[in-house]
Coordinates of C-alpha atoms in Angstrom, one line a residue:
Chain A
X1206 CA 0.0 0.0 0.0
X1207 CA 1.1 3.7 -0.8
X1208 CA 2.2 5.7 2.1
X1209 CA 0.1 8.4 2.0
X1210 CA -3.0 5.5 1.8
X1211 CA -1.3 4.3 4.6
X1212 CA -1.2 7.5 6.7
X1213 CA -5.0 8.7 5.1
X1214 CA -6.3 5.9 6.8
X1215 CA -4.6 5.8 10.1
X1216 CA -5.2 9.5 10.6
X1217 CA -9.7 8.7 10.0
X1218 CA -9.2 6.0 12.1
X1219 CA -6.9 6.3 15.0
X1220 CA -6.1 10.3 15.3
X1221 CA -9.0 11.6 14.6
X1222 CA -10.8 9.2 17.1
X1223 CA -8.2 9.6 19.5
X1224 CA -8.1 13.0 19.4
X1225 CA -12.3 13.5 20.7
X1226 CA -11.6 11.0 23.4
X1227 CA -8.3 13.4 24.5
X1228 CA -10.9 16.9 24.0
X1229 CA -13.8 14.8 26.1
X1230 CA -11.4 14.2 28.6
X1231 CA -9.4 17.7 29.3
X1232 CA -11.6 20.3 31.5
X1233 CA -12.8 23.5 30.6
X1234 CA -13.6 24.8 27.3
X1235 CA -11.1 22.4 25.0
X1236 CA -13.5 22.5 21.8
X1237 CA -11.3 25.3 20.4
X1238 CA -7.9 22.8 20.2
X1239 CA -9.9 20.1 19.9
X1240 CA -12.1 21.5 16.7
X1241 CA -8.8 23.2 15.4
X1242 CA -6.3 20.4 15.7
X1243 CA -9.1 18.0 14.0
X1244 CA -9.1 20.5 11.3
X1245 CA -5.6 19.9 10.7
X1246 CA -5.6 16.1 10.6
X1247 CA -8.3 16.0 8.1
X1248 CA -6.1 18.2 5.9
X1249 CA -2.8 16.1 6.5
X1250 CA -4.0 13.0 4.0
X1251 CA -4.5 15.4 1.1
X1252 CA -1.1 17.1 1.4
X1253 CA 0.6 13.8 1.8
X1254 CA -1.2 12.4 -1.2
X1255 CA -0.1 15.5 -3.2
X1256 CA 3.7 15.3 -2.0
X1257 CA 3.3 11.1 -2.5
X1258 CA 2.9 11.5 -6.3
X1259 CA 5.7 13.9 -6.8
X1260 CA 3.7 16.2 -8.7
X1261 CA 5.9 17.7 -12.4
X1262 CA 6.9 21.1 -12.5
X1263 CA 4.6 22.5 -14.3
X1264 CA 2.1 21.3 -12.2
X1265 CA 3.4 22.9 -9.3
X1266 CA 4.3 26.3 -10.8
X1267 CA 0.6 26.2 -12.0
X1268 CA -1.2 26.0 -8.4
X1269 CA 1.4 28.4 -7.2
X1270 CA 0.3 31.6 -9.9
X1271 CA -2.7 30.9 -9.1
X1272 CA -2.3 31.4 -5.6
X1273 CA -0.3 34.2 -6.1
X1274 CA -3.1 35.8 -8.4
X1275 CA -5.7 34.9 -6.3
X1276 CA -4.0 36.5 -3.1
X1277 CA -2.8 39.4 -5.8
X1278 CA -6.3 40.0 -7.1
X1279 CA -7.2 42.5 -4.3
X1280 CA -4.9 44.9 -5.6
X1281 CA -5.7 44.6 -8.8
X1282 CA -9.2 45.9 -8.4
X1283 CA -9.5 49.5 -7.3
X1284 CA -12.2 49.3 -5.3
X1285 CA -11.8 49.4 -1.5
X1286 CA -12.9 45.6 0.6
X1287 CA -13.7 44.1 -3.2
X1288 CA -12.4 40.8 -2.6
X1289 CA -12.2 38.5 -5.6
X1290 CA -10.1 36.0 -4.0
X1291 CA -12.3 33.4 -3.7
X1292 CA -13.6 33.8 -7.2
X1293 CA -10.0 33.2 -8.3
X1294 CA -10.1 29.9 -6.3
X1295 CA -13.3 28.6 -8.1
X1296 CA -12.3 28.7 -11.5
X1297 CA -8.9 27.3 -10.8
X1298 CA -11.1 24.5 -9.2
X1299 CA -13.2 24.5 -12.2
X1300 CA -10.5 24.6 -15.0
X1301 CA -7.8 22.4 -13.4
X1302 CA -10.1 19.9 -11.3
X1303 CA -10.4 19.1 -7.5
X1304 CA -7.3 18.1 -6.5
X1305 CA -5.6 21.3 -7.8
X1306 CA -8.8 23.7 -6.3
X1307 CA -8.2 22.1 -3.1
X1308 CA -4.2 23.3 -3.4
X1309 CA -4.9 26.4 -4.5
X1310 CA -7.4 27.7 -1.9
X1311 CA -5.4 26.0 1.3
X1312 CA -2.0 27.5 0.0
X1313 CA -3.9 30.9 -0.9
X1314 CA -5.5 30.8 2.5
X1315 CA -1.8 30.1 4.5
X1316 CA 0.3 32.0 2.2
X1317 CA -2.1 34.7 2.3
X1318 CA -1.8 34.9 5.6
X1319 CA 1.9 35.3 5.8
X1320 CA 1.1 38.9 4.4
X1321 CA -2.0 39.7 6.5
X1322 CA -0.8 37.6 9.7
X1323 CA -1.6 34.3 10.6
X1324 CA -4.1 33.8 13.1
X1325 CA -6.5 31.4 15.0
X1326 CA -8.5 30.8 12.0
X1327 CA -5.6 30.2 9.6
X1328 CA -6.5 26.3 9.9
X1329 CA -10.0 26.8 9.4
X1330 CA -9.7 29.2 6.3
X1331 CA -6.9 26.5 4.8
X1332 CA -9.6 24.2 5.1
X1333 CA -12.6 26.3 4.0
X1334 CA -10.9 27.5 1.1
X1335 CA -9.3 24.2 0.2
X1336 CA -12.6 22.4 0.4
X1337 CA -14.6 25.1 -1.6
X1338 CA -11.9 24.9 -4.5
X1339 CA -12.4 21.2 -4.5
X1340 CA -16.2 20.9 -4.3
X1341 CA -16.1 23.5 -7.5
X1342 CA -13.7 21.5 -9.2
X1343 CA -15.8 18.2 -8.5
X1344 CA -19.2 20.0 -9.4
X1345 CA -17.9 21.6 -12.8
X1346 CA -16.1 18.1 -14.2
X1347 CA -16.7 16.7 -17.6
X1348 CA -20.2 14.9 -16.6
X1349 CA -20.9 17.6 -13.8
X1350 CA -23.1 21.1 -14.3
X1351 CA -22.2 23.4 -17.4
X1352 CA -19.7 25.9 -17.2
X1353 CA -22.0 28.6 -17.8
X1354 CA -20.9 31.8 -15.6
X1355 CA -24.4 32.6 -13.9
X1356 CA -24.5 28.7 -13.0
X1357 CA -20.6 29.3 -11.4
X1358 CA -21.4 32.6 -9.5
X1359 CA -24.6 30.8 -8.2
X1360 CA -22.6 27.9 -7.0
X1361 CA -20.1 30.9 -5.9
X1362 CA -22.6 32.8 -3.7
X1363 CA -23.9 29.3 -1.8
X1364 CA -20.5 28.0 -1.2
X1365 CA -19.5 31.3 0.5
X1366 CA -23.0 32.1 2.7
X1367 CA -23.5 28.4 3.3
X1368 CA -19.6 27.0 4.1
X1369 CA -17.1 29.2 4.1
X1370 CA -18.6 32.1 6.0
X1371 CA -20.3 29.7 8.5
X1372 CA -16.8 27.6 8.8
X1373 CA -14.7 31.0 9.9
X1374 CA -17.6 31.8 12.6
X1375 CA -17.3 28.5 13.9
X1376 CA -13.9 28.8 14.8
X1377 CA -15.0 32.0 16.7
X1378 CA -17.7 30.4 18.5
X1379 CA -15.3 28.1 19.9
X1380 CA -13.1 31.1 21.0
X1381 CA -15.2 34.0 22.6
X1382 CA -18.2 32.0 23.9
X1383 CA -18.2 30.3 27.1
X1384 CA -20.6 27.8 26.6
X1385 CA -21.8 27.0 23.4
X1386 CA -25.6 26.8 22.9
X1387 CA -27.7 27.2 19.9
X1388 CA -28.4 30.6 20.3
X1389 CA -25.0 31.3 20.7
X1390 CA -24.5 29.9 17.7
X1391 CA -27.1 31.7 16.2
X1392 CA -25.6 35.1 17.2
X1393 CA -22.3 34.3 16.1
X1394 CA -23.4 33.2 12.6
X1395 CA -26.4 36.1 12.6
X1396 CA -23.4 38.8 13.2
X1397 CA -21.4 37.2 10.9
X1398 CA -24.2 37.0 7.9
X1399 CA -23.3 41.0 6.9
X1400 CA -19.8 40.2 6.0
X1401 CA -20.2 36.7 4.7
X1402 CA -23.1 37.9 2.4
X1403 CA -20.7 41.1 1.2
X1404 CA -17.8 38.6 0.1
X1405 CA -20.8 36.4 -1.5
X1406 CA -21.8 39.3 -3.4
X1407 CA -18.0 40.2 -4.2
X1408 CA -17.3 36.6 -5.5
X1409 CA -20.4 37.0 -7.3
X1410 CA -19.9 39.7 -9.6
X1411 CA -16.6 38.6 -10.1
X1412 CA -17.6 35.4 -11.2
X1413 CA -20.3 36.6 -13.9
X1414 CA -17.9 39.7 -15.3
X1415 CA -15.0 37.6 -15.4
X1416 CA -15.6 34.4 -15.3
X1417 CA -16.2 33.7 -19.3
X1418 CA -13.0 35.8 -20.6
X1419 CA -10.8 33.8 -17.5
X1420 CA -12.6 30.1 -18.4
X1421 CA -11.5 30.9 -22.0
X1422 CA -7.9 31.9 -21.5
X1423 CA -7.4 29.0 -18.8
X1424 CA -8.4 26.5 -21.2
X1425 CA -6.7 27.9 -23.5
X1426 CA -3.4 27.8 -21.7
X1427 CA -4.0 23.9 -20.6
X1428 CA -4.6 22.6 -24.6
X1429 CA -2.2 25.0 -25.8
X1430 CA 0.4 23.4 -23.5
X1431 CA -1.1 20.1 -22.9
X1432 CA -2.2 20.6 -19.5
X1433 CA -4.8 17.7 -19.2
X1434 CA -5.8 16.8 -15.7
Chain B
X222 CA 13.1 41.0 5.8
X223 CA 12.2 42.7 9.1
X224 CA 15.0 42.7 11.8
X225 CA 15.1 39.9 14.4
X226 CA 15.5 40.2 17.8
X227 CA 17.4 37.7 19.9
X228 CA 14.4 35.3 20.5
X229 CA 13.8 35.7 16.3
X230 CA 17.8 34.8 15.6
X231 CA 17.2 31.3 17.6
X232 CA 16.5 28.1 15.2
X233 CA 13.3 28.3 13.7
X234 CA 12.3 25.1 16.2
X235 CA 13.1 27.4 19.4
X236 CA 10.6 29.4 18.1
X237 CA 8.0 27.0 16.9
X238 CA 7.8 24.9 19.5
X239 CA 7.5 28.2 21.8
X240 CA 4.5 29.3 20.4
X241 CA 3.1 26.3 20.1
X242 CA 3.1 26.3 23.7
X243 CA 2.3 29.8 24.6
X244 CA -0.8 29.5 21.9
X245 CA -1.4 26.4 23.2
X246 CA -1.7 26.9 26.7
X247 CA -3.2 30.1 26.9
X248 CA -6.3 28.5 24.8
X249 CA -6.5 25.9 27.1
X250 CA -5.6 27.2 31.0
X251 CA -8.8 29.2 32.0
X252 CA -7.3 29.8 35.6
X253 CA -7.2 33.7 36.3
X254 CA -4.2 33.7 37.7
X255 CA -2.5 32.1 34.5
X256 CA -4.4 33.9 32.6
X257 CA -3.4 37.1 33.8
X258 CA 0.5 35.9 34.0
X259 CA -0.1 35.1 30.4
X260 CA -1.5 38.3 29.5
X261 CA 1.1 40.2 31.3
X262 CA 4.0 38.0 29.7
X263 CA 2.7 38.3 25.8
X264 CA 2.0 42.2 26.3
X265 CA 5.8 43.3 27.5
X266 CA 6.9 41.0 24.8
X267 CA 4.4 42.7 22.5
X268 CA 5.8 46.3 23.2
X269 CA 9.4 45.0 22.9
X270 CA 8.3 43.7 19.5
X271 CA 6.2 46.5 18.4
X272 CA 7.9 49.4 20.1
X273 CA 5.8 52.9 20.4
X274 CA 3.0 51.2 17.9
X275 CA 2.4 48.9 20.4
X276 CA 0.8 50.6 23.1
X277 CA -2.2 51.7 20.4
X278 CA -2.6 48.7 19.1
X279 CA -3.3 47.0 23.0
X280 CA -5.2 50.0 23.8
X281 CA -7.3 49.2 20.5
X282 CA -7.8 45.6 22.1
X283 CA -9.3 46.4 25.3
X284 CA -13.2 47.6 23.6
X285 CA -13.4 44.2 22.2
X286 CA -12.4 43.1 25.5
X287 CA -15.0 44.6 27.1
X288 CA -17.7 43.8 24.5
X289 CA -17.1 40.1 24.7
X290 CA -16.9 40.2 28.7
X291 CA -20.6 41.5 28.4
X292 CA -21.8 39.8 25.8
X293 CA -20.9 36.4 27.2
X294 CA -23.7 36.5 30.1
X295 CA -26.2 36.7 27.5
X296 CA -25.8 33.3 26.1
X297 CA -24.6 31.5 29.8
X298 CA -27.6 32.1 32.3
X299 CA -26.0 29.7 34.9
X300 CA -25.0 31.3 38.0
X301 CA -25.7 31.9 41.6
X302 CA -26.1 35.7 42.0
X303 CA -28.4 37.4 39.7
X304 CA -27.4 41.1 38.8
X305 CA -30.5 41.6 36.5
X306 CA -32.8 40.1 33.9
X307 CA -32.2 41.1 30.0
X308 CA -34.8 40.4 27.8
X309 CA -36.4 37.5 30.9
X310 CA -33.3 35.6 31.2
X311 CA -30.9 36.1 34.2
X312 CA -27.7 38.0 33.8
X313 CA -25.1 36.5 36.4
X314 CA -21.8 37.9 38.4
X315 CA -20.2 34.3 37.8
X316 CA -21.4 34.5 33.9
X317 CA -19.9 37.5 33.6
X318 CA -16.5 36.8 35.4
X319 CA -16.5 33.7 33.2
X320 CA -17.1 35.9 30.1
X321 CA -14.6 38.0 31.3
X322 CA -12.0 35.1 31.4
X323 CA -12.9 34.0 27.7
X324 CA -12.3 37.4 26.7
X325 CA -9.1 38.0 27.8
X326 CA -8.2 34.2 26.6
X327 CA -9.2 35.4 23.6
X328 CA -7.0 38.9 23.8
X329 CA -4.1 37.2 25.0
X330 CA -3.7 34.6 21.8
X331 CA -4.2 37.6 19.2
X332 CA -1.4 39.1 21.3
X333 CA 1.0 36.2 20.9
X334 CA -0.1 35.6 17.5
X335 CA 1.2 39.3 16.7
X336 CA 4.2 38.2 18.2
X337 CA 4.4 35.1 16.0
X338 CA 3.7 36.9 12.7
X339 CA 7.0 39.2 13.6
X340 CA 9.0 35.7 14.7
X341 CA 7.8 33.2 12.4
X342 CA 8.3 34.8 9.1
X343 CA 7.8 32.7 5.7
X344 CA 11.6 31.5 5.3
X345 CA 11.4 29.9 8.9
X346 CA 8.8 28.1 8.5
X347 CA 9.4 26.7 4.9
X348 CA 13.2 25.7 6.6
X349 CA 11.8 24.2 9.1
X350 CA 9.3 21.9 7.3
X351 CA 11.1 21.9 3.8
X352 CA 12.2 18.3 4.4
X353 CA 9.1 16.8 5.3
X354 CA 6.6 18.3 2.7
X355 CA 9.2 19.4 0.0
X356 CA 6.4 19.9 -2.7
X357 CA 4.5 22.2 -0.4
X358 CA 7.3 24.1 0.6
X359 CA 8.5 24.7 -3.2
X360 CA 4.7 26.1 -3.5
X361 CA 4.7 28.7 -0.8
X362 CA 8.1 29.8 -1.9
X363 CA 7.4 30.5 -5.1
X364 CA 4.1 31.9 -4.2
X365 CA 5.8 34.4 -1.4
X366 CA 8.5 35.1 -4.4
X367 CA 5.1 35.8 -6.9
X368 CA 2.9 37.6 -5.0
X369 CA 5.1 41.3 -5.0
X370 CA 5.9 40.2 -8.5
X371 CA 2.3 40.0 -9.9
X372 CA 1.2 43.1 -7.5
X373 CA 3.9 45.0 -9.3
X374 CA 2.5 43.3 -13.3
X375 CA -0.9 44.5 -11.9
X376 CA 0.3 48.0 -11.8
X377 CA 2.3 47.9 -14.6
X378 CA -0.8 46.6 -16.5
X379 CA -3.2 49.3 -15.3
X380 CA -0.2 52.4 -16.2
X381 CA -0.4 51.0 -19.9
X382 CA -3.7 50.5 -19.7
X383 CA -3.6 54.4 -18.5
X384 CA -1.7 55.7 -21.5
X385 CA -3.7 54.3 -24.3
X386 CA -6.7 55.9 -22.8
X387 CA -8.5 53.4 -21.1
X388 CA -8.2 55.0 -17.2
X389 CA -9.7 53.9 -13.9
X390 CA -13.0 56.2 -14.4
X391 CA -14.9 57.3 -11.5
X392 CA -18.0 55.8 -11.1
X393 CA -17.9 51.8 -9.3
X394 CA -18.6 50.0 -12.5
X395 CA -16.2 51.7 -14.3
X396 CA -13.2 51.1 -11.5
X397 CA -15.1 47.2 -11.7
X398 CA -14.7 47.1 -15.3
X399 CA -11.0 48.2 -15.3
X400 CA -10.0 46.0 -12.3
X401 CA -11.6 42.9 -14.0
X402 CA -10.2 43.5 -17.2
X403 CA -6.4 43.8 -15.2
X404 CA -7.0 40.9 -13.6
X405 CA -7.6 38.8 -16.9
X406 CA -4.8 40.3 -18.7
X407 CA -2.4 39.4 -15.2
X408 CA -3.9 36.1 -15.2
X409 CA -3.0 35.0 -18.6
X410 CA 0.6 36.7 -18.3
X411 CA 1.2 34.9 -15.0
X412 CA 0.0 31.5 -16.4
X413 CA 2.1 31.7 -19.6
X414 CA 5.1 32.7 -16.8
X415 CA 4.7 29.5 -14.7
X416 CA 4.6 27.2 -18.3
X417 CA 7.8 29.0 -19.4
X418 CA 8.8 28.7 -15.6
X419 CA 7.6 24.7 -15.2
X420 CA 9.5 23.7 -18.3
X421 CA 12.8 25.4 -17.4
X422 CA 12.2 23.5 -13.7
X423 CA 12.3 20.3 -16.0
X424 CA 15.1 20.8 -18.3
X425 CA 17.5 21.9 -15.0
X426 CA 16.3 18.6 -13.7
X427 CA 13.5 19.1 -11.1
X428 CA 12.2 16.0 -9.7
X429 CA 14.9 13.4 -11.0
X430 CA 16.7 13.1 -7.5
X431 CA 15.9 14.3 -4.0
X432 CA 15.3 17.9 -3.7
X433 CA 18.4 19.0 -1.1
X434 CA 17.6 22.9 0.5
X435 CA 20.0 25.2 1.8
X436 CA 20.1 25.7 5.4
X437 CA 20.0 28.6 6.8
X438 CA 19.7 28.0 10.4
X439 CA 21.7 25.5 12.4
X440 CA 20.7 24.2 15.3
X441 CA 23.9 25.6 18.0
X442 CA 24.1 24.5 21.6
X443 CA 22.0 27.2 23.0
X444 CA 19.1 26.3 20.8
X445 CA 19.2 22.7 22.4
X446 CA 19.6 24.3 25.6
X447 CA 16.8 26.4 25.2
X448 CA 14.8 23.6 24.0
X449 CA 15.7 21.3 26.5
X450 CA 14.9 24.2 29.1
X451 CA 11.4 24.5 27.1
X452 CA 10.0 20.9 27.1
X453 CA 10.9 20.8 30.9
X454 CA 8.8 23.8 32.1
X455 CA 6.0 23.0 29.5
X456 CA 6.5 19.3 31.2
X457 CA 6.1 21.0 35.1
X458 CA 3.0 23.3 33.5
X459 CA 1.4 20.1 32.4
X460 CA 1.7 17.9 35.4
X461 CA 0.3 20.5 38.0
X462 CA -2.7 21.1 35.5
X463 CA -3.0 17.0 35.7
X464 CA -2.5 17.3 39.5
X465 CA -5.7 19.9 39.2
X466 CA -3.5 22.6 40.5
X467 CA -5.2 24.4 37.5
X468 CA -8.7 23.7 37.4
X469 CA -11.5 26.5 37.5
X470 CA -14.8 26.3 37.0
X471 CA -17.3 29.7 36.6
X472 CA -20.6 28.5 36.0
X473 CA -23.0 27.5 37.8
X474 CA -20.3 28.2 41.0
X475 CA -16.8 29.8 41.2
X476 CA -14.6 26.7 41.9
X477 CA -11.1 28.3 41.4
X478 CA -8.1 26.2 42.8
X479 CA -5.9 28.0 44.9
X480 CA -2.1 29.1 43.9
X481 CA -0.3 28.1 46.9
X482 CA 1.7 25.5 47.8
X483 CA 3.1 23.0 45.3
X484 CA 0.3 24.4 43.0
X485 CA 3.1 27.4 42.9
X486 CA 5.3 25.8 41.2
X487 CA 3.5 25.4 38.2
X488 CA 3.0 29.2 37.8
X489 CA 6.5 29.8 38.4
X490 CA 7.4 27.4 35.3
X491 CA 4.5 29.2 33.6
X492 CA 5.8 32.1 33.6
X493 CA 9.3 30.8 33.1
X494 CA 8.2 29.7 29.6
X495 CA 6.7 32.7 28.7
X496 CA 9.5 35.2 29.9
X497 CA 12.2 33.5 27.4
X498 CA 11.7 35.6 24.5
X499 CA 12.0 38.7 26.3
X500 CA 15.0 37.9 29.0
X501 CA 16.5 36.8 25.5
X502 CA 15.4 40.2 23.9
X503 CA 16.5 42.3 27.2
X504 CA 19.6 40.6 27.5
X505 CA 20.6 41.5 24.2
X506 CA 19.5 45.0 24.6
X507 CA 21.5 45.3 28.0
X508 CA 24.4 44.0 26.2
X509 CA 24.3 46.4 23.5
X510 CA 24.1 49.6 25.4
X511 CA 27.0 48.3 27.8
X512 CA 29.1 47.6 25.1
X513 CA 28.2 51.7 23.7
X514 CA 29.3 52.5 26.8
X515 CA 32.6 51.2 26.6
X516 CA 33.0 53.4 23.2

């Protein structure tokens, strides 16, 4: 068996299991660590799967402009708090496939944050963004929906309102509340809504201006140079 | 690359593994008296990292303080002595001590983590973790190497857009309009780059032997020491807390164990752990303005 297999399964079976039965056990208000450090084990598989099939060159200088553009694309756009970043990550996603959406959002999210500072949540944006880019790639394949722009943007605005926005809240939740109850929960995510529905809207408009031209030029760039994933 | 201080010259392990533990325990140790140990040990080394900005940017840290302190009692209506009802539901002294507590947990990490993003700057962490995920690494290098260098393409886009007429504008779809159609042209640039890029990689040989990385930081006696000096307090820190010389419960009754005895001890290594970075940082400082001196 492959490594990575190897360590996939061992970290859904024994660290992940082991890890609730260690944040049951420790007093207080653990759910933070515990939430956060599960977070990070259900990331480590995917990495390891990436590194165990020595991706080319090409591949790898790929994921990394896109990154780079998609932490670039705020300055890009003149408009103050316009935030096309995860738009960026979506159609990498949809042009390049899951496995490559997933890289590109969790390196935009930590590299991103290298420039912005990292913080509690840098774990839980890795994994939000990471997971969008991958849903968008799976969604969008060959069989999946059409790559039509409105049907992208609309995927766009849900992914943000209903995952990514609710994920980042979470990991607040866990920090400033001392007991977590629904309407706590409810307060968190309801103060939250503004901002997550803002980005929606940002990712949005990005996605239906942009998103044919970008489609267009991205599949360009993989048949002109081969690029079949 | 920002100046390091003594703490920020150690091997990128030192500094890892102590904010691992700083972050680590401050999340998790809700005693007060930790707490505030913690708090007091993160903010001097805050305003040794951050000099005169520092004292605004705690100052700007104490109205969120106080807003989650309050808002806390709203969602926890456990408790013993009732100050008043909001909206039918009790609004307790031991909800709001324990809101309180959370809130300055909460301060005290983004404190450490603004001492972490001055410490643990993009070349440290890709040493320290090149030679377990090399492919990862090479991606966040090139994308911290990228990122100036397509900011910089963006502008240099937007300036020739600029001189064949087609400016910014003024109204929000026009600046839309002109931001979207930078961002294509800085896409398609970029991805040509990285094939160009991806192919040279190739042809100098990428990925036909191990990938070996330069080493910047060796690991010297003092780092061990320091190390070794690490794990043993964050070792005494975690068998008091096992020993329940840490335990404290808010809600529905203050049950705060008391610092005395044995129970001291872990404090004292507490704080131990925390000071390192700044009897590092003052040491060198002291140094520096004896050896002036001697001028």
């Amino acid at each position: 068996m492959k490594k990575s297999h190897m360590a996939s399964i061992l970290t859904f079976l024994l660290l992940v299991p082991a890890t609730l039965y260690l944040g049951t056990r420790l007093p207080g208000r653990s759910y933070y660590i515990t939430s956060t450090l599960i977070i990070i084990e259900l990331m480590i598989p995917f990495f390891l799967a990436y590194e165990g099939r020595r991706p080319q060159a090409r591949e790898l200088v790929l994921i990394a402009v896109m990154a780079a553009a998609a932490i670039a694309s705020r300055v890009a756009i003149p408009l103050p708090h316009f935030k096309p970043v995860f738009a960026v990550i979506i159609l990498s996603g949809v042009v390049f496939g899951p496995e490559a959406g997933f890289m590109v959002g969790a390196i935009t999210a930590f590299a991103s944050n290298f420039f912005y500072g990292q913080g509690s949540f840098t774990p839980w944006q890795m994994m939000a963004f990471g997971a969008g880019g991958m849903l968008a790639g799976f969604v969008f394949q060959k069989k999946g929906l059409p790559r039509k722009p409105w049907i992208i943007a609309a995927f766009g605005f849900l992914t943000v309102v209903l995952w990514i926005g609710p994920l980042l809240d979470c990991s607040h939740i866990f920090l400033i509340m001392s007991k977590i109850s629904w309407e706590a929960v409810l307060a968190v995510l309801l103060a939250g809504f503004y901002a997550n529905i803002s980005q929606a809207i940002c990712t949005v408009i990005t996605l239906l201006l942009f998103g044919k031209p970008i489609l267009e030029k991205l599949d360009r760039v993989r048949i002109k140079y081969g690029m079949t994933n | 690359m920002m100046e390091q201080d003594a703490f920020g010259k150690c091997h990128p392990a030192v500094n890892f593994l102590f904010f691992v533990g700083a972050i680590g325990f401050g999340v998790l140790i809700q005693h007060p008296v930790y707490l505030a140990a913690g708090a007091l040990c993160a903010g001097i080394y805050y305003m040794l990292l951050h000099g005169a900005q520092g004292w605004k940017r705690i100052l700007q840290l104490l109205p969120l303080f106080v807003l989650l302190t309050l808002i806390n009692p709203l969602f926890n209506i456990q408790g013993e002595r009732v100050l008043f009802d909001v909206f039918g539901r009790p609004y307790t002294l031991e909800a709001l001590i324990y809101g309180a507590d959370v809130a300055g947990i909460f301060v005290v990490m983004l404190l450490w983590f603004g001492c972490y993003n001055r410490i643990l700057t993009g070349d440290k962490f890709t040493s320290l973790f090149g030679n377990w995920i090399p492919a990862i690494s090479l991606l966040l290098v090139m994308v911290f190497r990228m990122v100036p260098g397509l900011m910089g393409k963006s502008k240099q886009i937007a300036a020739a857009r600029r001189s064949v007429g087609k400016g910014v504008g003024t109204s929000t779809r026009q600046k839309l309009d002109a931001g979207m159609a930078v961002l294509s042209a800085l896409i398609s640039w970029a991805l040509e780059g990285s094939v160009v890029t991806g192919d040279s990689m190739r042809a100098r040989g990428y990925g036909t032997a191990k990938r070996t990385s330069f080493q910047l930081y060796r690991m010297t006696v003092r780092d061990g020491l320091l190390l070794a000096t690490m794990m043993f307090l964050g070792a005494s820190v975690i068998g008091v807390a096992v020993m329940g010389g840490m335990g404290a419960e808010f809600t529905p009754r203050l049950q705060i164990a008391p610092v005395s005895g044995w129970s001291v001890l872990g404090l004292a290594a507490y704080c131990l752990f925390l000071l390192i970075p700044t009897a590092m940082h003052c040491k060198e400082a002291l140094q520096w303005s004896i050896s002036k001196l001697k001028i």
